[in-house]
mmCIF file of C-alpha atoms and ligand atoms in Angstrom:
data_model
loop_
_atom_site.group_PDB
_atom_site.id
_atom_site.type_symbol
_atom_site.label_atom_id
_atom_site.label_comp_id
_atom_site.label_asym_id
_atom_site.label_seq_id
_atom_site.Cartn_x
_atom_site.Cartn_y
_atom_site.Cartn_z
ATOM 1 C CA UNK G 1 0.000 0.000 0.000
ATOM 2 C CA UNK G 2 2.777 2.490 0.864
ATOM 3 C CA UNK G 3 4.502 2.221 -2.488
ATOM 4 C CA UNK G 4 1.505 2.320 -4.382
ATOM 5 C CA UNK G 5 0.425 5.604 -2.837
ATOM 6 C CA UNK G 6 4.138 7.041 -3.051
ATOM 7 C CA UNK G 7 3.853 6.065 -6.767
ATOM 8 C CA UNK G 8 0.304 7.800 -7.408
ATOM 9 C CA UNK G 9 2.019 10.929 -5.545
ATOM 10 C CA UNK G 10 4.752 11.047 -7.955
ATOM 11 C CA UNK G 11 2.378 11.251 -10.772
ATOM 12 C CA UNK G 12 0.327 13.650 -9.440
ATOM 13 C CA UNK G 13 3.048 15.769 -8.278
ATOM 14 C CA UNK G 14 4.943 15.283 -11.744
ATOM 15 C CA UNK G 15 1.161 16.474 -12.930
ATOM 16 C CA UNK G 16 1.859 19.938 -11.171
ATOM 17 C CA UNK G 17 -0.113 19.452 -7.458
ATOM 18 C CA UNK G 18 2.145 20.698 -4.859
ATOM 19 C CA UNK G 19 0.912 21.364 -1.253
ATOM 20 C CA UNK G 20 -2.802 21.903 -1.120
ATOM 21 C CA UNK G 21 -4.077 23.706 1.892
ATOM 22 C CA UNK G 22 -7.382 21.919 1.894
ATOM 23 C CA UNK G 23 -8.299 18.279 0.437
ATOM 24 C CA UNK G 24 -12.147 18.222 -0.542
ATOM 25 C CA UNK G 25 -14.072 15.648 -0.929
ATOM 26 C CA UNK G 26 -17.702 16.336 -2.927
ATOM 27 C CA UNK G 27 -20.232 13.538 -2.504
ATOM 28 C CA UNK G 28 -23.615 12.699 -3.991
ATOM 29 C CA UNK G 29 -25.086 16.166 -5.618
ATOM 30 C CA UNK G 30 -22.165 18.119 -4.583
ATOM 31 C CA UNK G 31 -20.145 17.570 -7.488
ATOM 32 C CA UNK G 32 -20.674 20.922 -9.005
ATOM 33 C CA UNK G 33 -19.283 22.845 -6.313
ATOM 34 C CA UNK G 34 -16.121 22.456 -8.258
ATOM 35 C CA UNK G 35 -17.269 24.522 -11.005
ATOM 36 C CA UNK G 36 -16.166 27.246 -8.554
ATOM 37 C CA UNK G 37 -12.596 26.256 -8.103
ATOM 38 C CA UNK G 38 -10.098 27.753 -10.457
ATOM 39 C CA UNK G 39 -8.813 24.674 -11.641
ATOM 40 C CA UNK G 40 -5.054 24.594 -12.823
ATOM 41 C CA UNK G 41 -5.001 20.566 -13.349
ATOM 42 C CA UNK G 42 -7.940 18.023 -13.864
ATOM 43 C CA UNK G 43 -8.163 14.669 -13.717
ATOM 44 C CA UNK G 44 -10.197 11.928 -14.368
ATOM 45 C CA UNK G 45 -9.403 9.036 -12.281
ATOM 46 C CA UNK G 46 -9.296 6.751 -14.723
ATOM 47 C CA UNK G 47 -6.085 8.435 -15.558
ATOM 48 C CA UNK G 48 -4.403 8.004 -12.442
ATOM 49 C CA UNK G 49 -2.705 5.223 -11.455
ATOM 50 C CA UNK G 50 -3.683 3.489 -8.464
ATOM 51 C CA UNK G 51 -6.581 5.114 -8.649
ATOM 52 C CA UNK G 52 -10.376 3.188 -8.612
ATOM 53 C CA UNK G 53 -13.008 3.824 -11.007
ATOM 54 C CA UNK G 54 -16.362 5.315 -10.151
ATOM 55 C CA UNK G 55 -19.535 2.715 -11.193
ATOM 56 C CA UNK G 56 -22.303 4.953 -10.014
ATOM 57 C CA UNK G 57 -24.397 7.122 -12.483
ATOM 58 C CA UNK G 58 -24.070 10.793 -11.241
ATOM 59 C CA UNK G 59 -20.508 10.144 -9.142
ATOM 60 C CA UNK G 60 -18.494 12.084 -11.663
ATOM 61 C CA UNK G 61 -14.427 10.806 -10.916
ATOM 62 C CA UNK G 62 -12.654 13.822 -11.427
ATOM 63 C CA UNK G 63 -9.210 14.935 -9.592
ATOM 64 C CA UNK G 64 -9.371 18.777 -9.006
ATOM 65 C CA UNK G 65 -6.515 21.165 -7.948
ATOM 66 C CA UNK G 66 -7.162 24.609 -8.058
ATOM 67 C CA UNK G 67 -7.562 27.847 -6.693
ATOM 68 C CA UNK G 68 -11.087 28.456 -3.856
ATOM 69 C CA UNK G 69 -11.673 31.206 -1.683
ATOM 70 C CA UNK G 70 -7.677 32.469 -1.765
ATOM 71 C CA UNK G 71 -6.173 28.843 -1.296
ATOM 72 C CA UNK G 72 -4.784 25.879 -3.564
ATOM 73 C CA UNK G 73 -7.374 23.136 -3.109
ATOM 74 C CA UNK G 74 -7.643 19.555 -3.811
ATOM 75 C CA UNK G 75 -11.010 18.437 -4.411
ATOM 76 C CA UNK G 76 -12.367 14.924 -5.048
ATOM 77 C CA UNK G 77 -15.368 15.141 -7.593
ATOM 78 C CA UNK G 78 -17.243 12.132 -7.047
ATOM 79 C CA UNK G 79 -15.670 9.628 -4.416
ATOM 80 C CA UNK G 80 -15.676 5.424 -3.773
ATOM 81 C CA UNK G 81 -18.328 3.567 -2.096
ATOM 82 C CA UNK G 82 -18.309 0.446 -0.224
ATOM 83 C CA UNK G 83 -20.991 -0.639 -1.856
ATOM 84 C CA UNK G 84 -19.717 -0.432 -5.287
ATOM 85 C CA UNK G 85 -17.731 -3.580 -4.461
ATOM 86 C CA UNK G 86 -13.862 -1.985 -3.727
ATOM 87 C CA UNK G 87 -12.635 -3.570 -0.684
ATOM 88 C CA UNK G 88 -12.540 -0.666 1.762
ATOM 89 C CA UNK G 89 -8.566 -0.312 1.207
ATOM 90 C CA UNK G 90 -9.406 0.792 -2.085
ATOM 91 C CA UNK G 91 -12.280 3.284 -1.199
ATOM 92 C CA UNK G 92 -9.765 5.251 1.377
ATOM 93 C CA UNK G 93 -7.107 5.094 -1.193
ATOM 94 C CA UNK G 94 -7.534 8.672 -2.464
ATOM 95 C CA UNK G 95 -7.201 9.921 0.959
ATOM 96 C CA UNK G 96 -3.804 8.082 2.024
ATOM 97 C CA UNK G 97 -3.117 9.821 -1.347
ATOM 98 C CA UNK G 98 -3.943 13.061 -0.446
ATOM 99 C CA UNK G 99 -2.077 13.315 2.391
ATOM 100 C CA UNK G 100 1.084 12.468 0.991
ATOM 101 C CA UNK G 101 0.486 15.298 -1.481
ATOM 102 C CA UNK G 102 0.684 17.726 1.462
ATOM 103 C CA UNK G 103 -3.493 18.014 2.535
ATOM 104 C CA UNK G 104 -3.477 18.378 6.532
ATOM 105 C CA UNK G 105 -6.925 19.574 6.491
ATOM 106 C CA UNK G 106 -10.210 17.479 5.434
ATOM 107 C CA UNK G 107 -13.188 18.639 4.121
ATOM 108 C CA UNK G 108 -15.813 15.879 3.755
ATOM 109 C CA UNK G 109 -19.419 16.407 2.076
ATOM 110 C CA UNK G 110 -22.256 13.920 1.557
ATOM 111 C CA UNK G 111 -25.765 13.230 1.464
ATOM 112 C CA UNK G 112 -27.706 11.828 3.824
ATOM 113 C CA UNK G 113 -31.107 10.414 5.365
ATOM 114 C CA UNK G 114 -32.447 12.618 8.882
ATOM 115 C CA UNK G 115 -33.752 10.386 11.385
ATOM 116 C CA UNK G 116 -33.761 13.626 13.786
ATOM 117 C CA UNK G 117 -37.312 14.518 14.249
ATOM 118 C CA UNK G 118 -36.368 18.405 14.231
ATOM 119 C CA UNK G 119 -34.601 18.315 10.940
ATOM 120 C CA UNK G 120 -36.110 18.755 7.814
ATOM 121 C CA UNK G 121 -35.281 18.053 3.974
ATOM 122 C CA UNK G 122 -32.830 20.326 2.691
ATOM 123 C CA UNK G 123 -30.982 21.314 6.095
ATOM 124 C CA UNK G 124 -27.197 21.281 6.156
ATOM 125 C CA UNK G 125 -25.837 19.504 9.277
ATOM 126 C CA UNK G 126 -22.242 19.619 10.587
ATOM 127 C CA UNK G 127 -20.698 16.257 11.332
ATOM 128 C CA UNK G 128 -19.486 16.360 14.876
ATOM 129 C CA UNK G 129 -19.375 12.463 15.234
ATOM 130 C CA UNK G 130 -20.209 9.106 14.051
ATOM 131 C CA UNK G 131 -20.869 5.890 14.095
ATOM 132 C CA UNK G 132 -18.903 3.341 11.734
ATOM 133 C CA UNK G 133 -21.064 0.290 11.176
ATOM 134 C CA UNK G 134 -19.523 -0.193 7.831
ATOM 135 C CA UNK G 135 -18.570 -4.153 7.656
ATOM 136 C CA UNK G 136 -14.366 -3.835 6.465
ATOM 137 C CA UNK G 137 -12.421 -1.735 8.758
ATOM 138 C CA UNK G 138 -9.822 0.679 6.937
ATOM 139 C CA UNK G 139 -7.241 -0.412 9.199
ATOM 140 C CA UNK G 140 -7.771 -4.308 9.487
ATOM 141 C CA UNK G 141 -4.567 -5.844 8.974
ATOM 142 C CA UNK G 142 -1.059 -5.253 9.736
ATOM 143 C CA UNK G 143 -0.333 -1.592 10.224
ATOM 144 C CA UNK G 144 1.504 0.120 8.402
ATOM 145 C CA UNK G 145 3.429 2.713 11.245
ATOM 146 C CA UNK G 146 4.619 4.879 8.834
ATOM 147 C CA UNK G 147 1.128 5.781 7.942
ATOM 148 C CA UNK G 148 -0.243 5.844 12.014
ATOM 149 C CA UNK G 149 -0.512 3.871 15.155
ATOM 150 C CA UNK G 150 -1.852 0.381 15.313
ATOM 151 C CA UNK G 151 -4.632 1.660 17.605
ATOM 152 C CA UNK G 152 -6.245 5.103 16.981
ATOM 153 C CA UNK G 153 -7.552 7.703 19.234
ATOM 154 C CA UNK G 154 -10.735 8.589 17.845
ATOM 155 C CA UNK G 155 -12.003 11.034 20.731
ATOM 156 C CA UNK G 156 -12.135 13.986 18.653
ATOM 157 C CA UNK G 157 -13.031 12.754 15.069
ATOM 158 C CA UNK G 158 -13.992 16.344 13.637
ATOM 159 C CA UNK G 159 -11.807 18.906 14.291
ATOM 160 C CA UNK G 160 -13.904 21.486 17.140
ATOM 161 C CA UNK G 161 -11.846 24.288 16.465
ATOM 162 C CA UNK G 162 -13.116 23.805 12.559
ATOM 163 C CA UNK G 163 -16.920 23.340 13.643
ATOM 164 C CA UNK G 164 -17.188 26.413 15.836
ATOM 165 C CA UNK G 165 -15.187 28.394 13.295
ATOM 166 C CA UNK G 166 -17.948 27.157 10.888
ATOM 167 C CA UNK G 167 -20.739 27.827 13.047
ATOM 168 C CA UNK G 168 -19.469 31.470 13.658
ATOM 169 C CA UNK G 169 -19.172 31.767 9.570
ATOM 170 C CA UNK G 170 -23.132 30.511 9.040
ATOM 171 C CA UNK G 171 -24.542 32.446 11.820
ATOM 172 C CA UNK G 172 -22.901 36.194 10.317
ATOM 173 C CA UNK G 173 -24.515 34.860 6.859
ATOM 174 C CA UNK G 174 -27.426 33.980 8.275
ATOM 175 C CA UNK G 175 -27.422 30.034 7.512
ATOM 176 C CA UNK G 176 -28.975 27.730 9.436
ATOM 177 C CA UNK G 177 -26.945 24.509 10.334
ATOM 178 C CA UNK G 178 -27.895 21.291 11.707
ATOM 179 C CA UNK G 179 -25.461 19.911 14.246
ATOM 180 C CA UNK G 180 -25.027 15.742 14.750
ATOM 181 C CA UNK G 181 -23.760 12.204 14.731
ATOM 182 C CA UNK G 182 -23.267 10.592 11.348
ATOM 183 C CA UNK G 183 -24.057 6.522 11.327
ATOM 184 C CA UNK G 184 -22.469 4.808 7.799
ATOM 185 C CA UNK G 185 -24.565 1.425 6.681
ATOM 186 C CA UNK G 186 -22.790 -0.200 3.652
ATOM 187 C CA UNK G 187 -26.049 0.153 1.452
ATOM 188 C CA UNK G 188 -27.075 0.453 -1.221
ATOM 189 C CA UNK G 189 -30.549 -0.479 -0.153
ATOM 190 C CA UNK G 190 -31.760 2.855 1.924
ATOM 191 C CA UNK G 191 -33.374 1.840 4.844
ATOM 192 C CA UNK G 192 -36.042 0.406 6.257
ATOM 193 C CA UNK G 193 -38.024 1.678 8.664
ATOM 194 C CA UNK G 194 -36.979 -0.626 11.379
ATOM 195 C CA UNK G 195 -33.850 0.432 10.230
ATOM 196 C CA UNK G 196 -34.314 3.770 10.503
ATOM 197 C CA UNK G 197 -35.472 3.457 14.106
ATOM 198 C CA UNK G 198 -32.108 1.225 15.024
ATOM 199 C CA UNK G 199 -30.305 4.207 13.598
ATOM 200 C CA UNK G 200 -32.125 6.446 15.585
ATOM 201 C CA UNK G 201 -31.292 3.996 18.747
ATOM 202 C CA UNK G 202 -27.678 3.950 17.937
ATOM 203 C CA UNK G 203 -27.396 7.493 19.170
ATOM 204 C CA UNK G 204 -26.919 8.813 15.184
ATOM 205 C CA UNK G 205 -29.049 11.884 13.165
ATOM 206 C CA UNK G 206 -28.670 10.530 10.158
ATOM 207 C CA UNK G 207 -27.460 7.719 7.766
ATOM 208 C CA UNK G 208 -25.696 7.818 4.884
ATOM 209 C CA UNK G 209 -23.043 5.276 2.733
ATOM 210 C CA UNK G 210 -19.969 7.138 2.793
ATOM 211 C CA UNK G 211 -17.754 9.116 4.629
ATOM 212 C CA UNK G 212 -16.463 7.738 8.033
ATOM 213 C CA UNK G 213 -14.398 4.991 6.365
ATOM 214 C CA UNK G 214 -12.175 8.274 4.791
ATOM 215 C CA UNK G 215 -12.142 10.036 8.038
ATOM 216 C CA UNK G 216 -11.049 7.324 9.802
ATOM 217 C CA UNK G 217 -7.629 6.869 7.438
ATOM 218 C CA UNK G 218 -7.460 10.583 7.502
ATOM 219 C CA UNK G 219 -7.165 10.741 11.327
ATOM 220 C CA UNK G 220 -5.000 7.872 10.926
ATOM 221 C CA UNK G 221 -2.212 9.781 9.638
ATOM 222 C CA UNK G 222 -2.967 13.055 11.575
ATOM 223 C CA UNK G 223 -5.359 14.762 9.420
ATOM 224 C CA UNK G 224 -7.932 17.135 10.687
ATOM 225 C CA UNK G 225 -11.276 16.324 9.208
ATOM 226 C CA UNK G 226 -14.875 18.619 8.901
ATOM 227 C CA UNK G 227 -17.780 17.120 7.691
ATOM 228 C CA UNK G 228 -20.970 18.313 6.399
ATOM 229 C CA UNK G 229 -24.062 16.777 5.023
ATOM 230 C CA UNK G 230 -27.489 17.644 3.233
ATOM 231 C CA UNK G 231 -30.178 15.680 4.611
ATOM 232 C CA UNK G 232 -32.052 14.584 1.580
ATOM 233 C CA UNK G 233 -34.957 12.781 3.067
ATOM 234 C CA UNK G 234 -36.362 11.906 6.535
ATOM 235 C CA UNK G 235 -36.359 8.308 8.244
ATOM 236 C CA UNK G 236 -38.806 9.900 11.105
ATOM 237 C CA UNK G 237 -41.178 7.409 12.754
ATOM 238 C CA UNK G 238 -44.065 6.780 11.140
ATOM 239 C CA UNK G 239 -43.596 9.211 8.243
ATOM 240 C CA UNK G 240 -41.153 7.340 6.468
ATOM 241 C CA UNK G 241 -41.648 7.383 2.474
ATOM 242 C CA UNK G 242 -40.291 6.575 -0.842
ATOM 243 C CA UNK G 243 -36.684 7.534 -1.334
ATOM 244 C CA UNK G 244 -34.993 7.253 -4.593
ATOM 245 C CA UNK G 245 -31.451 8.471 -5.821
ATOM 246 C CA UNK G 246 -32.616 10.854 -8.552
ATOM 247 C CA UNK G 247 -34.480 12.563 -5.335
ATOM 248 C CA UNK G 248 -31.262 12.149 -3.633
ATOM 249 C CA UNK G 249 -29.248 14.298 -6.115
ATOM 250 C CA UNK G 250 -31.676 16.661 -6.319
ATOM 251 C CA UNK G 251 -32.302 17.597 -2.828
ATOM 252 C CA UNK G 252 -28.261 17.499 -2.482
ATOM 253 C CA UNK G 253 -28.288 20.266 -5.591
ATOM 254 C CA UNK G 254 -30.800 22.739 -4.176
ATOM 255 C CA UNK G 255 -28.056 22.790 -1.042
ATOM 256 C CA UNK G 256 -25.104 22.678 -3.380
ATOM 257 C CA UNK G 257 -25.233 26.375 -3.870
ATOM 258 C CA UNK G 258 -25.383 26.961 0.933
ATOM 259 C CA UNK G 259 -22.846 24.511 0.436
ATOM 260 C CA UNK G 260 -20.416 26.414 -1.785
ATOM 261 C CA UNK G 261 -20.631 29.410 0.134
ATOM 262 C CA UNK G 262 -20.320 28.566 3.228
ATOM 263 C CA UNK G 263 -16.709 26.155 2.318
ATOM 264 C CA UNK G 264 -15.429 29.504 0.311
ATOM 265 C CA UNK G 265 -16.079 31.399 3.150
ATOM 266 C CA UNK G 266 -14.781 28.766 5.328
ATOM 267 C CA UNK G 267 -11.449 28.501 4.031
ATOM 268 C CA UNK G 268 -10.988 32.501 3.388
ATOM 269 C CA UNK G 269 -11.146 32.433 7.193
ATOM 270 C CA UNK G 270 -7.774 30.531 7.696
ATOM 271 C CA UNK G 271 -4.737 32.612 7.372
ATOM 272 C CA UNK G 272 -3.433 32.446 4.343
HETATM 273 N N1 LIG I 1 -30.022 6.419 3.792
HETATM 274 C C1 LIG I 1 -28.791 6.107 3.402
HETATM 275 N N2 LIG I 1 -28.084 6.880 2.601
HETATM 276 C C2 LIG I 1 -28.613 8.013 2.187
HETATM 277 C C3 LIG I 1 -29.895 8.388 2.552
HETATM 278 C C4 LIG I 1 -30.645 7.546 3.401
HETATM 279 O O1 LIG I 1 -31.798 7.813 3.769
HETATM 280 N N3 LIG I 1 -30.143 9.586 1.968
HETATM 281 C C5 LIG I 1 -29.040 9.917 1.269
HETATM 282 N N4 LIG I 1 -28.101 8.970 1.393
#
């Protein structure tokens, strides 16, 4: 694994990406978000060695470095799902990647289903915690100590500093923002409604496919990580309904644009 990644690196640095401030990772619906970085290179991962290959209609697998909100960024455009059928190794890859490309700080986005009876469709939530119930575990295996430690502290998955900054940034624009616990199921069936409810038991506010696998490599190797998600539908007691992807991506879309603006202003708050 550690040569591989060195050897994806060396292409991408060879490509011209050198020291991003910020690694980005756009999930379902998000995708276009990246139409507002200045891009200087693009790639589709099919080019890059190493790399996986998106299956999923609407995951677009595009490498982005570029310019957003006054720093060099390295976005993901479309990411790998567990559910796809990659082992989980191969899911997290990009991320091991990333870091060895100079990315300290992780910003996650997805989609996902509210089982929170006070949210609604279309809020924006910041990830503060989660659950990983997500079958294959990143780090199974030997470990690798030039990557991180064989046994992780996980006390602080998502960097507080980075949430209150965020929540400061959303309340002087006047966004509203959801704050709670992220559970990942491997999918791709959405849930049940029992299901919803043992999510709900679990301690989580919503569910979603993604996500906590990457944070938990990016943690590994000393990455701080911010998540946010769009909760596309509800999985409330007794008013669960019909849930579809298409519905999925557009929900995520109508938030793309909060999205955007809050990240840009996020990252114009760090020094440069
Ligand atoms: N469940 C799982 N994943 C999801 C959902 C959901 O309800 N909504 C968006 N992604």
């Amino acid at each position: 694994m550690w040569n591989k990644v060195q050897e994806t690196v060396k292409f991408l640095k060879d490509k011209g990406i050198s020291a991003p401030d910020f690694g980005i990772v756009l999930g379902t619906g998000l995708g276009n978000l990246s139409e507002e970085i200045q891009a200087v290179v693009r790639i589709p991962y099919e080019d890059i060695p190493n790399f996986p290959v998106s299956t999923v209609k609407g995951h677009h697998g595009e490498l982005i470095y570029g310019e957003f909100g006054g720093k060099m960024v390295l976005a993901m455009r479309g990411r790998f799902h567990y559910y796809e059928g990659y082992d989980i190794k191969q899911v997290v890859f990009p991320i091991r990647v990333m870091k060895y490309l100079g990315v300290e700080k992780l910003i996650v986005s997805n989609a996902s289903g509210g089982v929170n009876p006070k949210f609604k469709v279309g809020d924006i939530m910041l990830i503060d915690d989660h659950v990983n119930m997500i079958p294959e575990h990143p780090l199974r295996g030997a470990n690798d100590e030039r990557f991180g430690p064989r046994f992780l502290d996980m006390h602080e998955p998502y960097d507080l500093e980075m949430i209150s900054r965020m929540e400061k940034i959303a309340k002087e624009m006047n966004i509203s923002l959801q704050k709670g616990t992220y559970l990942a199921l491997q999918g791709p069936t959405f849930e049940t409604p029992a299901e919803y409810k043992m999510v709900k038991l679990m301690g989580a506010d919503t569910v979603g496919m993604s996500t906590v696998p990457e944070v938990i490599v990016a943690k590994h190797m000393g990455m701080k990580c911010f998540g946010l998600s769009v909760i596309t539908d509800l999985g409330i007691e007794g008013m669960v309904e019909e849930v579809s992807h298409k519905e999925v991506q557009k929900v995520a879309k109508i938030a793309e644009k909060t999205i955007g603006r809050l990240v840009k202003q996020f990252i114009i708050s760090f020094e440069p």
